[in-house]
mmCIF file of C-alpha atoms and ligand atoms in Angstrom:
data_model
loop_
_atom_site.group_PDB
_atom_site.id
_atom_site.type_symbol
_atom_site.label_atom_id
_atom_site.label_comp_id
_atom_site.label_asym_id
_atom_site.label_seq_id
_atom_site.Cartn_x
_atom_site.Cartn_y
_atom_site.Cartn_z
ATOM 1 C CA MET K 998 -57.953 -125.745 -137.744
ATOM 2 C CA ASN K 999 -60.752 -123.452 -136.669
ATOM 3 C CA SER K 1000 -59.373 -119.961 -136.310
ATOM 4 C CA THR K 1001 -62.341 -118.897 -134.115
ATOM 5 C CA THR K 1002 -60.697 -121.043 -131.374
ATOM 6 C CA TYR K 1003 -58.495 -118.080 -130.637
ATOM 7 C CA SER K 1004 -60.030 -115.400 -128.468
ATOM 8 C CA HIS K 1005 -59.079 -112.992 -125.761
ATOM 9 C CA ARG K 1006 -60.679 -112.128 -122.488
ATOM 10 C CA LYS K 1007 -59.533 -108.597 -121.695
ATOM 11 C CA HIS K 1008 -57.523 -105.829 -123.366
ATOM 12 C CA LEU K 1009 -56.045 -102.754 -121.718
ATOM 13 C CA GLU K 1010 -54.203 -99.867 -123.327
ATOM 14 C CA ASN K 1011 -51.707 -98.439 -120.914
ATOM 15 C CA SER K 1012 -52.351 -94.736 -120.544
ATOM 16 C CA ASN K 1013 -48.971 -94.224 -118.784
ATOM 17 C CA PHE K 1014 -46.934 -95.490 -121.744
ATOM 18 C CA ASP K 1015 -44.055 -93.082 -122.301
ATOM 19 C CA ALA K 1016 -42.032 -93.584 -125.457
ATOM 20 C CA THR K 1017 -39.215 -91.422 -124.126
ATOM 21 C CA ALA K 1018 -38.769 -93.234 -120.816
ATOM 22 C CA HIS K 1019 -35.964 -95.434 -122.034
ATOM 23 C CA THR K 1020 -33.428 -92.933 -120.677
ATOM 24 C CA GLU K 1021 -34.857 -93.545 -117.147
ATOM 25 C CA PHE K 1022 -34.160 -97.244 -117.286
ATOM 26 C CA SER K 1023 -30.728 -97.450 -118.872
ATOM 27 C CA SER K 1024 -29.114 -98.436 -115.542
ATOM 28 C CA LEU K 1025 -31.665 -101.158 -114.612
ATOM 29 C CA LEU K 1026 -30.048 -103.640 -116.913
ATOM 30 C CA SER K 1027 -26.712 -102.149 -117.908
ATOM 31 C CA GLN K 1028 -24.878 -102.795 -121.119
ATOM 32 C CA THR K 1029 -21.992 -104.092 -119.030
ATOM 33 C CA ASP K 1030 -24.270 -106.732 -117.348
ATOM 34 C CA CYS K 1031 -25.561 -107.820 -120.747
ATOM 35 C CA GLU K 1032 -22.149 -108.049 -122.347
ATOM 36 C CA ALA K 1033 -20.807 -109.992 -119.374
ATOM 37 C CA ALA K 1034 -23.695 -112.443 -119.620
ATOM 38 C CA LYS K 1035 -23.113 -112.830 -123.403
ATOM 39 C CA HIS K 1036 -19.376 -113.373 -122.888
ATOM 40 C CA GLU K 1037 -19.912 -116.042 -120.191
ATOM 41 C CA ILE K 1038 -22.905 -117.920 -121.610
ATOM 42 C CA SER K 1039 -21.643 -118.054 -125.167
ATOM 43 C CA ALA K 1040 -18.565 -119.890 -123.824
ATOM 44 C CA TRP K 1041 -20.603 -122.687 -122.157
ATOM 45 C CA ASP K 1042 -20.571 -126.142 -123.753
ATOM 46 C CA GLY K 1043 -23.508 -126.532 -126.150
ATOM 47 C CA TYR K 1044 -24.178 -122.859 -126.647
ATOM 48 C CA GLN K 1045 -25.667 -121.965 -129.959
ATOM 49 C CA GLN K 1046 -28.099 -119.326 -131.227
ATOM 50 C CA THR K 1047 -31.654 -120.614 -131.210
ATOM 51 C CA PRO K 1048 -33.518 -120.192 -134.546
ATOM 52 C CA LEU K 1049 -35.701 -117.149 -135.479
ATOM 53 C CA VAL K 1050 -38.328 -118.853 -137.595
ATOM 54 C CA GLU K 1051 -40.651 -117.059 -140.039
ATOM 55 C CA LEU K 1052 -44.218 -118.421 -139.694
ATOM 56 C CA ASP K 1053 -45.698 -117.572 -143.089
ATOM 57 C CA ASP K 1054 -48.710 -119.746 -142.632
ATOM 58 C CA ILE K 1055 -49.778 -118.126 -139.339
ATOM 59 C CA ALA K 1056 -48.957 -114.665 -140.695
ATOM 60 C CA ALA K 1057 -51.343 -115.264 -143.614
ATOM 61 C CA ALA K 1058 -54.058 -116.487 -141.294
ATOM 62 C CA ALA K 1059 -53.548 -113.508 -138.946
ATOM 63 C CA GLY K 1060 -53.554 -110.994 -141.783
ATOM 64 C CA VAL K 1061 -50.058 -109.589 -141.124
ATOM 65 C CA LYS K 1062 -46.963 -109.283 -143.277
ATOM 66 C CA SER K 1063 -44.710 -111.526 -141.198
ATOM 67 C CA ILE K 1064 -44.196 -113.297 -137.928
ATOM 68 C CA TYR K 1065 -40.765 -113.873 -136.440
ATOM 69 C CA TYR K 1066 -40.866 -116.744 -133.851
ATOM 70 C CA LYS K 1067 -37.840 -117.093 -131.584
ATOM 71 C CA ASP K 1068 -37.751 -120.905 -131.047
ATOM 72 C CA GLU K 1069 -36.270 -121.647 -127.647
ATOM 73 C CA SER K 1070 -37.114 -125.362 -127.618
ATOM 74 C CA GLY K 1071 -33.519 -126.298 -128.192
ATOM 75 C CA ARG K 1072 -31.852 -124.025 -125.597
ATOM 76 C CA PHE K 1073 -29.036 -125.941 -123.971
ATOM 77 C CA GLY K 1074 -31.066 -129.148 -124.037
ATOM 78 C CA LEU K 1075 -33.289 -127.729 -121.238
ATOM 79 C CA GLY K 1076 -36.135 -126.762 -123.606
ATOM 80 C CA SER K 1077 -36.769 -123.144 -122.701
ATOM 81 C CA PHE K 1078 -35.264 -119.640 -122.632
ATOM 82 C CA LYS K 1079 -35.205 -119.962 -118.828
ATOM 83 C CA ALA K 1080 -31.966 -122.000 -119.270
ATOM 84 C CA LEU K 1081 -30.218 -118.644 -119.766
ATOM 85 C CA GLY K 1082 -31.315 -116.872 -116.600
ATOM 86 C CA GLY K 1083 -31.280 -119.085 -113.496
ATOM 87 C CA SER K 1084 -28.072 -120.891 -114.438
ATOM 88 C CA TYR K 1085 -26.265 -117.595 -115.091
ATOM 89 C CA ALA K 1086 -27.441 -116.166 -111.753
ATOM 90 C CA VAL K 1087 -26.087 -119.315 -109.982
ATOM 91 C CA PHE K 1088 -22.794 -118.836 -111.778
ATOM 92 C CA LYS K 1089 -22.611 -115.199 -110.660
ATOM 93 C CA LEU K 1090 -23.480 -115.931 -107.031
ATOM 94 C CA ALA K 1091 -20.956 -118.791 -106.915
ATOM 95 C CA ASP K 1092 -18.332 -116.512 -108.392
ATOM 96 C CA GLU K 1093 -18.897 -113.930 -105.589
ATOM 97 C CA TYR K 1094 -18.966 -116.636 -102.886
ATOM 98 C CA LYS K 1095 -15.661 -118.094 -104.130
ATOM 99 C CA ALA K 1096 -14.098 -114.624 -104.170
ATOM 100 C CA GLU K 1097 -15.074 -114.230 -100.498
ATOM 101 C CA HIS K 1098 -14.467 -117.747 -99.153
ATOM 102 C CA GLY K 1099 -11.825 -119.071 -101.460
ATOM 103 C CA ASN K 1100 -13.927 -122.103 -102.463
ATOM 104 C CA LEU K 1101 -17.580 -123.312 -102.761
ATOM 105 C CA GLU K 1102 -17.759 -125.287 -99.550
ATOM 106 C CA GLY K 1103 -21.098 -124.617 -97.801
ATOM 107 C CA PHE K 1104 -22.601 -122.847 -100.889
ATOM 108 C CA ALA K 1105 -26.091 -124.117 -101.691
ATOM 109 C CA VAL K 1106 -28.864 -122.574 -103.822
ATOM 110 C CA ALA K 1107 -32.681 -122.734 -103.632
ATOM 111 C CA THR K 1108 -35.587 -121.466 -105.695
ATOM 112 C CA ALA K 1109 -39.373 -121.683 -106.083
ATOM 113 C CA THR K 1110 -40.510 -122.538 -109.565
ATOM 114 C CA ASP K 1111 -43.231 -123.763 -111.938
ATOM 115 C CA GLY K 1112 -40.560 -125.862 -113.628
ATOM 116 C CA ASN K 1113 -38.481 -124.071 -116.238
ATOM 117 C CA HIS K 1114 -36.647 -121.625 -113.941
ATOM 118 C CA GLY K 1115 -35.965 -124.368 -111.439
ATOM 119 C CA ARG K 1116 -34.542 -126.553 -114.229
ATOM 120 C CA SER K 1117 -32.129 -123.785 -115.118
ATOM 121 C CA VAL K 1118 -31.053 -123.247 -111.498
ATOM 122 C CA ALA K 1119 -30.611 -127.085 -111.007
ATOM 123 C CA TRP K 1120 -28.550 -127.237 -114.178
ATOM 124 C CA GLY K 1121 -26.399 -124.291 -113.116
ATOM 125 C CA ALA K 1122 -25.846 -125.872 -109.715
ATOM 126 C CA GLN K 1123 -24.981 -129.227 -111.288
ATOM 127 C CA ARG K 1124 -22.492 -127.563 -113.700
ATOM 128 C CA ILE K 1125 -20.500 -126.259 -110.725
ATOM 129 C CA GLY K 1126 -21.217 -129.172 -108.364
ATOM 130 C CA VAL K 1127 -23.224 -127.509 -105.592
ATOM 131 C CA GLU K 1128 -26.327 -128.461 -103.601
ATOM 132 C CA CYS K 1129 -29.673 -127.237 -104.984
ATOM 133 C CA HIS K 1130 -33.188 -127.161 -103.417
ATOM 134 C CA ILE K 1131 -36.280 -126.662 -105.589
ATOM 135 C CA PHE K 1132 -39.675 -125.707 -104.226
ATOM 136 C CA ILE K 1133 -42.667 -126.582 -106.400
ATOM 137 C CA HIS K 1134 -46.390 -126.169 -105.783
ATOM 138 C CA ALA K 1135 -49.166 -128.731 -105.876
ATOM 139 C CA HIS K 1136 -49.960 -128.391 -109.593
ATOM 140 C CA VAL K 1137 -46.462 -128.665 -111.105
ATOM 141 C CA SER K 1138 -46.416 -131.884 -113.111
ATOM 142 C CA GLN K 1139 -44.403 -134.849 -111.897
ATOM 143 C CA GLN K 1140 -42.465 -134.883 -115.157
ATOM 144 C CA ARG K 1141 -41.288 -131.366 -114.495
ATOM 145 C CA ALA K 1142 -40.326 -132.373 -110.930
ATOM 146 C CA ASP K 1143 -38.481 -135.438 -112.257
ATOM 147 C CA ALA K 1144 -36.534 -133.355 -114.756
ATOM 148 C CA MET K 1145 -35.169 -131.220 -111.904
ATOM 149 C CA ALA K 1146 -34.409 -134.158 -109.739
ATOM 150 C CA ALA K 1147 -32.534 -135.727 -112.692
ATOM 151 C CA LEU K 1148 -30.231 -132.673 -112.614
ATOM 152 C CA GLY K 1149 -29.337 -133.480 -108.991
ATOM 153 C CA ALA K 1150 -31.701 -131.127 -107.190
ATOM 154 C CA GLU K 1151 -33.701 -131.970 -104.064
ATOM 155 C CA VAL K 1152 -37.314 -131.237 -104.973
ATOM 156 C CA HIS K 1153 -39.690 -130.021 -102.196
ATOM 157 C CA ARG K 1154 -43.398 -130.167 -103.132
ATOM 158 C CA ILE K 1155 -45.610 -127.652 -101.260
ATOM 159 C CA ASP K 1156 -49.403 -127.506 -100.932
ATOM 160 C CA GLY K 1157 -50.890 -124.417 -102.573
ATOM 161 C CA ASN K 1158 -49.812 -122.222 -105.474
ATOM 162 C CA TYR K 1159 -46.587 -120.672 -106.724
ATOM 163 C CA ASP K 1160 -46.646 -117.912 -104.137
ATOM 164 C CA ASP K 1161 -46.972 -120.467 -101.323
ATOM 165 C CA SER K 1162 -43.960 -122.327 -102.659
ATOM 166 C CA LEU K 1163 -41.976 -119.043 -102.664
ATOM 167 C CA VAL K 1164 -42.832 -118.464 -98.943
ATOM 168 C CA GLU K 1165 -41.623 -121.956 -98.046
ATOM 169 C CA CYS K 1166 -38.493 -121.512 -100.078
ATOM 170 C CA GLU K 1167 -37.687 -118.301 -98.219
ATOM 171 C CA THR K 1168 -38.352 -119.826 -94.795
ATOM 172 C CA LEU K 1169 -36.112 -122.903 -95.297
ATOM 173 C CA SER K 1170 -33.398 -120.910 -97.114
ATOM 174 C CA SER K 1171 -33.011 -118.411 -94.270
ATOM 175 C CA LYS K 1172 -32.953 -121.308 -91.793
ATOM 176 C CA ASN K 1173 -30.296 -123.277 -93.782
ATOM 177 C CA ASN K 1174 -28.278 -120.458 -95.260
ATOM 178 C CA TRP K 1175 -29.175 -121.390 -98.843
ATOM 179 C CA GLN K 1176 -28.808 -118.655 -101.413
ATOM 180 C CA ILE K 1177 -32.135 -117.905 -103.124
ATOM 181 C CA VAL K 1178 -31.941 -117.707 -106.934
ATOM 182 C CA SER K 1179 -35.263 -116.188 -107.813
ATOM 183 C CA ASP K 1180 -36.411 -114.918 -111.179
ATOM 184 C CA THR K 1181 -38.718 -112.410 -109.398
ATOM 185 C CA SER K 1182 -37.777 -109.582 -107.037
ATOM 186 C CA TRP K 1183 -39.167 -108.094 -103.894
ATOM 187 C CA ASP K 1184 -38.106 -105.387 -101.403
ATOM 188 C CA GLY K 1185 -34.403 -105.843 -100.702
ATOM 189 C CA TYR K 1186 -33.949 -108.705 -103.231
ATOM 190 C CA GLU K 1187 -32.858 -107.250 -106.541
ATOM 191 C CA THR K 1188 -29.355 -108.237 -107.566
ATOM 192 C CA VAL K 1189 -30.109 -111.847 -108.461
ATOM 193 C CA PRO K 1190 -33.207 -111.153 -110.572
ATOM 194 C CA ILE K 1191 -31.200 -108.533 -112.502
ATOM 195 C CA GLN K 1192 -28.585 -111.191 -113.308
ATOM 196 C CA VAL K 1193 -31.393 -113.560 -114.384
ATOM 197 C CA MET K 1194 -32.530 -110.852 -116.811
ATOM 198 C CA ALA K 1195 -28.956 -110.310 -117.928
ATOM 199 C CA GLY K 1196 -28.983 -114.020 -118.880
ATOM 200 C CA TYR K 1197 -32.213 -113.570 -120.823
ATOM 201 C CA SER K 1198 -30.721 -110.578 -122.647
ATOM 202 C CA VAL K 1199 -28.533 -113.044 -124.539
ATOM 203 C CA MET K 1200 -31.737 -114.081 -126.345
ATOM 204 C CA ALA K 1201 -32.580 -110.501 -127.090
ATOM 205 C CA ASN K 1202 -29.012 -109.871 -128.437
ATOM 206 C CA GLU K 1203 -29.418 -112.919 -130.727
ATOM 207 C CA ILE K 1204 -32.762 -111.617 -132.037
ATOM 208 C CA VAL K 1205 -31.260 -108.221 -132.945
ATOM 209 C CA GLU K 1206 -28.486 -110.045 -134.893
ATOM 210 C CA GLN K 1207 -30.979 -112.356 -136.591
ATOM 211 C CA LEU K 1208 -33.306 -109.575 -137.618
ATOM 212 C CA ASP K 1209 -30.327 -107.987 -139.346
ATOM 213 C CA GLY K 1210 -31.411 -104.398 -139.105
ATOM 214 C CA HIS K 1211 -35.165 -104.920 -139.328
ATOM 215 C CA ILE K 1212 -37.233 -103.591 -136.406
ATOM 216 C CA PRO K 1213 -40.593 -105.316 -136.026
ATOM 217 C CA SER K 1214 -43.702 -103.238 -135.693
ATOM 218 C CA HIS K 1215 -45.012 -105.277 -132.691
ATOM 219 C CA PHE K 1216 -43.456 -107.443 -130.054
ATOM 220 C CA ILE K 1217 -45.850 -109.724 -128.122
ATOM 221 C CA ILE K 1218 -44.286 -110.995 -124.879
ATOM 222 C CA PRO K 1219 -45.818 -113.629 -122.591
ATOM 223 C CA ALA K 1220 -45.671 -112.722 -118.910
ATOM 224 C CA GLY K 1221 -45.676 -114.627 -115.626
ATOM 225 C CA CYS K 1222 -43.864 -112.430 -113.068
ATOM 226 C CA GLY K 1223 -42.676 -110.143 -115.913
ATOM 227 C CA GLY K 1224 -38.962 -110.955 -115.685
ATOM 228 C CA LEU K 1225 -38.875 -112.049 -119.310
ATOM 229 C CA ALA K 1226 -40.799 -108.980 -120.455
ATOM 230 C CA GLY K 1227 -38.559 -106.711 -118.312
ATOM 231 C CA GLY K 1228 -35.355 -108.195 -119.642
ATOM 232 C CA MET K 1229 -36.523 -108.004 -123.259
ATOM 233 C CA LEU K 1230 -37.927 -104.484 -122.933
ATOM 234 C CA ALA K 1231 -34.886 -103.167 -121.046
ATOM 235 C CA TYR K 1232 -32.578 -104.489 -123.747
ATOM 236 C CA PHE K 1233 -34.557 -103.606 -126.853
ATOM 237 C CA TRP K 1234 -35.372 -100.116 -125.566
ATOM 238 C CA GLN K 1235 -31.662 -99.409 -125.240
ATOM 239 C CA VAL K 1236 -30.950 -100.716 -128.696
ATOM 240 C CA TRP K 1237 -34.036 -99.506 -130.597
ATOM 241 C CA LYS K 1238 -34.790 -96.366 -128.580
ATOM 242 C CA ASP K 1239 -37.616 -94.333 -130.220
ATOM 243 C CA GLN K 1240 -38.176 -97.131 -132.754
ATOM 244 C CA LEU K 1241 -39.222 -99.597 -130.053
ATOM 245 C CA PRO K 1242 -41.972 -101.856 -131.445
ATOM 246 C CA THR K 1243 -45.421 -101.670 -129.925
ATOM 247 C CA ILE K 1244 -45.057 -103.807 -126.814
ATOM 248 C CA VAL K 1245 -48.014 -106.138 -126.093
ATOM 249 C CA ILE K 1246 -48.074 -108.359 -123.055
ATOM 250 C CA ALA K 1247 -49.974 -111.676 -123.316
ATOM 251 C CA GLU K 1248 -51.114 -113.141 -120.027
ATOM 252 C CA SER K 1249 -53.347 -115.979 -118.903
ATOM 253 C CA GLU K 1250 -56.761 -114.835 -117.787
ATOM 254 C CA TYR K 1251 -56.103 -116.799 -114.537
ATOM 255 C CA SER K 1252 -52.929 -114.976 -113.574
ATOM 256 C CA ASP K 1253 -53.314 -111.492 -115.083
ATOM 257 C CA CYS K 1254 -51.037 -109.637 -112.668
ATOM 258 C CA VAL K 1255 -49.625 -107.292 -115.263
ATOM 259 C CA TYR K 1256 -53.120 -106.461 -116.477
ATOM 260 C CA GLN K 1257 -54.415 -105.814 -112.986
ATOM 261 C CA SER K 1258 -51.404 -103.805 -111.936
ATOM 262 C CA LEU K 1259 -51.458 -101.575 -114.990
ATOM 263 C CA GLU K 1260 -55.180 -101.045 -114.462
ATOM 264 C CA ALA K 1261 -54.605 -100.006 -110.852
ATOM 265 C CA ASN K 1262 -51.374 -98.204 -111.635
ATOM 266 C CA GLN K 1263 -49.657 -100.125 -108.762
ATOM 267 C CA ILE K 1264 -48.570 -103.698 -108.156
ATOM 268 C CA LYS K 1265 -51.570 -105.901 -107.534
ATOM 269 C CA LEU K 1266 -51.405 -109.422 -106.131
ATOM 270 C CA VAL K 1267 -53.652 -111.819 -107.996
ATOM 271 C CA ASN K 1268 -54.928 -114.752 -105.954
ATOM 272 C CA ILE K 1269 -54.591 -117.587 -108.429
ATOM 273 C CA VAL K 1270 -57.685 -119.833 -108.112
ATOM 274 C CA ASP K 1271 -57.460 -121.772 -111.400
ATOM 275 C CA GLU K 1272 -54.173 -122.991 -112.814
ATOM 276 C CA THR K 1273 -53.651 -122.239 -116.474
ATOM 277 C CA LEU K 1274 -52.260 -124.907 -118.785
ATOM 278 C CA MET K 1275 -49.518 -122.314 -119.536
ATOM 279 C CA ALA K 1276 -47.692 -123.365 -116.372
ATOM 280 C CA GLY K 1277 -44.829 -120.871 -116.799
ATOM 281 C CA LEU K 1278 -47.284 -117.954 -116.856
ATOM 282 C CA SER K 1279 -48.995 -118.855 -113.601
ATOM 283 C CA CYS K 1280 -47.666 -116.147 -111.381
ATOM 284 C CA GLY K 1281 -49.688 -113.800 -109.151
ATOM 285 C CA GLU K 1282 -47.429 -110.852 -108.762
ATOM 286 C CA VAL K 1283 -45.247 -108.654 -110.978
ATOM 287 C CA SER K 1284 -41.558 -108.612 -110.044
ATOM 288 C CA LYS K 1285 -40.990 -105.449 -108.004
ATOM 289 C CA ILE K 1286 -37.903 -104.300 -109.849
ATOM 290 C CA ILE K 1287 -39.610 -104.765 -113.189
ATOM 291 C CA TRP K 1288 -42.759 -102.875 -112.413
ATOM 292 C CA PRO K 1289 -41.634 -99.265 -113.119
ATOM 293 C CA LEU K 1290 -40.288 -100.426 -116.482
ATOM 294 C CA LEU K 1291 -43.492 -102.202 -117.492
ATOM 295 C CA ALA K 1292 -45.604 -99.375 -116.205
ATOM 296 C CA LYS K 1293 -43.990 -97.034 -118.736
ATOM 297 C CA GLY K 1294 -42.831 -99.341 -121.552
ATOM 298 C CA VAL K 1295 -45.804 -101.602 -122.117
ATOM 299 C CA GLN K 1296 -48.472 -100.281 -124.503
ATOM 300 C CA HIS K 1297 -51.068 -103.088 -124.317
ATOM 301 C CA VAL K 1298 -51.976 -106.136 -122.274
ATOM 302 C CA VAL K 1299 -54.183 -108.914 -123.653
ATOM 303 C CA THR K 1300 -55.391 -111.755 -121.465
ATOM 304 C CA ILE K 1301 -56.156 -115.061 -123.052
ATOM 305 C CA PRO K 1302 -58.103 -118.190 -122.089
ATOM 306 C CA ASP K 1303 -56.597 -121.677 -122.249
ATOM 307 C CA ASP K 1304 -58.841 -122.768 -125.168
ATOM 308 C CA GLY K 1305 -56.254 -121.864 -127.811
ATOM 309 C CA VAL K 1306 -53.231 -123.464 -126.099
ATOM 310 C CA VAL K 1307 -53.424 -127.009 -127.486
ATOM 311 C CA PRO K 1308 -54.653 -125.970 -130.975
ATOM 312 C CA MET K 1309 -51.711 -123.547 -131.245
ATOM 313 C CA MET K 1310 -49.231 -126.216 -130.177
ATOM 314 C CA GLN K 1311 -50.696 -128.468 -132.896
ATOM 315 C CA TRP K 1312 -50.536 -125.667 -135.471
ATOM 316 C CA LEU K 1313 -46.909 -124.979 -134.734
ATOM 317 C CA ALA K 1314 -46.106 -128.718 -135.047
ATOM 318 C CA ARG K 1315 -47.637 -128.884 -138.592
ATOM 319 C CA PRO K 1316 -44.900 -128.298 -141.138
ATOM 320 C CA THR K 1317 -45.648 -126.370 -144.338
ATOM 321 C CA SER K 1318 -43.804 -126.008 -147.657
ATOM 322 C CA SER K 1319 -42.045 -122.895 -146.182
ATOM 323 C CA ARG K 1320 -41.180 -124.091 -142.664
ATOM 324 C CA ALA K 1321 -40.399 -127.224 -140.641
ATOM 325 C CA SER K 1322 -42.456 -128.469 -137.740
ATOM 326 C CA VAL K 1323 -41.906 -126.360 -134.594
ATOM 327 C CA GLU K 1324 -41.968 -127.940 -131.148
ATOM 328 C CA GLY K 1325 -43.870 -125.324 -129.094
ATOM 329 C CA GLY K 1326 -44.829 -126.010 -125.479
ATOM 330 C CA GLU K 1327 -47.790 -124.706 -123.469
ATOM 331 C CA CYS K 1328 -46.500 -121.139 -123.066
ATOM 332 C CA SER K 1329 -44.984 -120.862 -126.554
ATOM 333 C CA GLY K 1330 -48.146 -119.959 -128.359
ATOM 334 C CA ALA K 1331 -49.297 -117.140 -126.025
ATOM 335 C CA GLY K 1332 -48.215 -114.314 -128.341
ATOM 336 C CA LEU K 1333 -49.687 -116.131 -131.396
ATOM 337 C CA ILE K 1334 -52.954 -116.764 -129.582
ATOM 338 C CA ALA K 1335 -53.212 -113.027 -128.758
ATOM 339 C CA LEU K 1336 -52.416 -112.195 -132.374
ATOM 340 C CA MET K 1337 -55.067 -114.573 -133.772
ATOM 341 C CA ALA K 1338 -57.522 -113.314 -131.134
ATOM 342 C CA ALA K 1339 -56.959 -109.758 -132.511
ATOM 343 C CA ASN K 1340 -57.625 -111.061 -136.011
ATOM 344 C CA ASN K 1341 -60.954 -112.431 -134.758
ATOM 345 C CA ASP K 1342 -61.912 -109.152 -133.150
ATOM 346 C CA PRO K 1343 -61.654 -106.074 -135.390
ATOM 347 C CA SER K 1344 -61.831 -103.684 -132.448
ATOM 348 C CA LEU K 1345 -58.868 -105.331 -130.740
ATOM 349 C CA LYS K 1346 -56.966 -105.471 -134.044
ATOM 350 C CA GLN K 1347 -57.574 -101.779 -134.520
ATOM 351 C CA ALA K 1348 -56.603 -100.893 -130.952
ATOM 352 C CA LEU K 1349 -53.288 -102.747 -131.362
ATOM 353 C CA ASN K 1350 -52.800 -101.112 -134.764
ATOM 354 C CA ILE K 1351 -52.228 -104.500 -136.374
ATOM 355 C CA ASN K 1352 -52.618 -104.558 -140.189
ATOM 356 C CA ALA K 1353 -51.356 -106.158 -143.337
ATOM 357 C CA GLN K 1354 -48.052 -104.328 -143.051
ATOM 358 C CA SER K 1355 -47.359 -105.446 -139.505
ATOM 359 C CA THR K 1356 -44.250 -107.462 -138.687
ATOM 360 C CA ILE K 1357 -44.677 -109.312 -135.485
ATOM 361 C CA LEU K 1358 -42.032 -110.671 -133.118
ATOM 362 C CA VAL K 1359 -43.104 -113.436 -130.751
ATOM 363 C CA LEU K 1360 -41.213 -115.661 -128.310
ATOM 364 C CA GLY K 1361 -41.566 -119.401 -128.556
ATOM 365 C CA THR K 1362 -40.437 -119.644 -124.977
ATOM 366 C CA GLU K 1363 -40.415 -123.429 -124.590
ATOM 367 C CA GLY K 1364 -40.517 -126.747 -126.335
ATOM 368 C CA ALA K 1365 -41.905 -129.932 -124.852
ATOM 369 C CA THR K 1366 -40.750 -129.172 -121.326
ATOM 370 C CA ASP K 1367 -43.586 -131.478 -120.062
ATOM 371 C CA PRO K 1368 -43.185 -134.351 -122.584
ATOM 372 C CA GLU K 1369 -46.297 -136.221 -121.342
ATOM 373 C CA PHE K 1370 -48.500 -133.160 -121.824
ATOM 374 C CA TYR K 1371 -46.911 -132.447 -125.216
ATOM 375 C CA LYS K 1372 -47.616 -136.016 -126.366
ATOM 376 C CA GLN K 1373 -51.310 -135.795 -125.246
ATOM 377 C CA ALA K 1374 -51.596 -132.437 -126.998
ATOM 378 C CA MET K 1375 -50.313 -133.886 -130.252
ATOM 379 C CA GLU K 1376 -52.606 -136.824 -130.039
ATOM 380 C CA SER K 1377 -55.772 -134.992 -129.064
HETATM 381 C C1 PLP H 1196 -41.933 -121.139 -120.881
HETATM 382 C C2 PLP H 1196 -42.160 -119.849 -120.166
HETATM 383 N N1 PLP H 1196 -42.588 -118.810 -120.849
HETATM 384 C C3 PLP H 1196 -42.776 -117.608 -120.301
HETATM 385 C C4 PLP H 1196 -42.533 -117.414 -118.882
HETATM 386 C C5 PLP H 1196 -42.791 -116.125 -118.288
HETATM 387 O O1 PLP H 1196 -41.582 -115.547 -117.743
HETATM 388 P P1 PLP H 1196 -41.710 -114.484 -116.532
HETATM 389 O O2 PLP H 1196 -42.161 -115.255 -115.332
HETATM 390 O O3 PLP H 1196 -40.296 -114.054 -116.387
HETATM 391 O O4 PLP H 1196 -42.665 -113.453 -116.959
HETATM 392 C C6 PLP H 1196 -42.045 -118.534 -118.191
HETATM 393 C C7 PLP H 1196 -41.814 -118.375 -116.778
HETATM 394 O O5 PLP H 1196 -41.546 -119.332 -116.061
HETATM 395 C C8 PLP H 1196 -41.854 -119.744 -118.827
HETATM 396 O O6 PLP H 1196 -41.417 -120.858 -118.168
#
């Protein structure tokens, strides 16, 4: 392993960070929503807490005290944390529909996705036996498409990028009366993405339990549309209040919508020209409902190139005397790559205030969700 493989492209310190702003956002993701999600999801077949693994080897290489890695590779057999969000939102929508119509006749769901969110929605639809339409863009791998089709969804492949697939999803859904289950929000579309975040909050709740009273100094969160970051931040801010860790967002240099939005102090649409290997992070616009929260709660954004993706997947897979092999997919190393990049750049390390006493929480957001790519990565 050559640790200089890990670098960053850009870093921004958010001048609008406001440590006291948690009181403003207490209603965005309410405690009631989070408790309801926990109650429901923990009753589903196959539910179990995913592990919080200590990565002593990477911590030593990064010059920090410890790294806590939430390993989502085993979540409900779907391979990513996304299993918690889309499926729960489908359940909530179906529940409302049933209350209004008495049954689920005529109820169908649709979503645009890079893979993991769609898999969750397809699984949620399959669990309750309803029709599901998935819209994917030109670069989503066939294996990801097949995984959603295997869950009973009809998969529509669209030319263009993620945002193009979202437009097509909206057009066909309004024509056919399908209910959109999106993990991102826009004007007038907020309730569902909030329920998606409520589903993710189950992971945050597990982390608090697993940390057993410890509050990490830093939390590095990968971002696509920011739904994951929003859900985690909203939850942890309510629990940890003034002791919130330093929040660092890690984004792909090709889809740096949080970076650009924080820089401009307003939501900026990034036209994605190159697709990152980190498929789940390839999103050109911050979720509208999340934006005010990120604008005040995020302290730093670091954008990363793809160079470190495969080496980090390989590093995670190598067991040591203190830990077993970890199955980390393309997005899973984003936080660790940003951390190693900081170790390779003293000015970034200093700006992030990372030192030998730091305790770092990262999210291993997926396992081998694209098995063919994972196999190639392990063999390269
Ligand atoms: C594995 C993985 N990690 C991280 C993310 C980023 O989540 P969000 O788009 O909510 O920011 C995604 C999104 O699809 C993902 O699939």
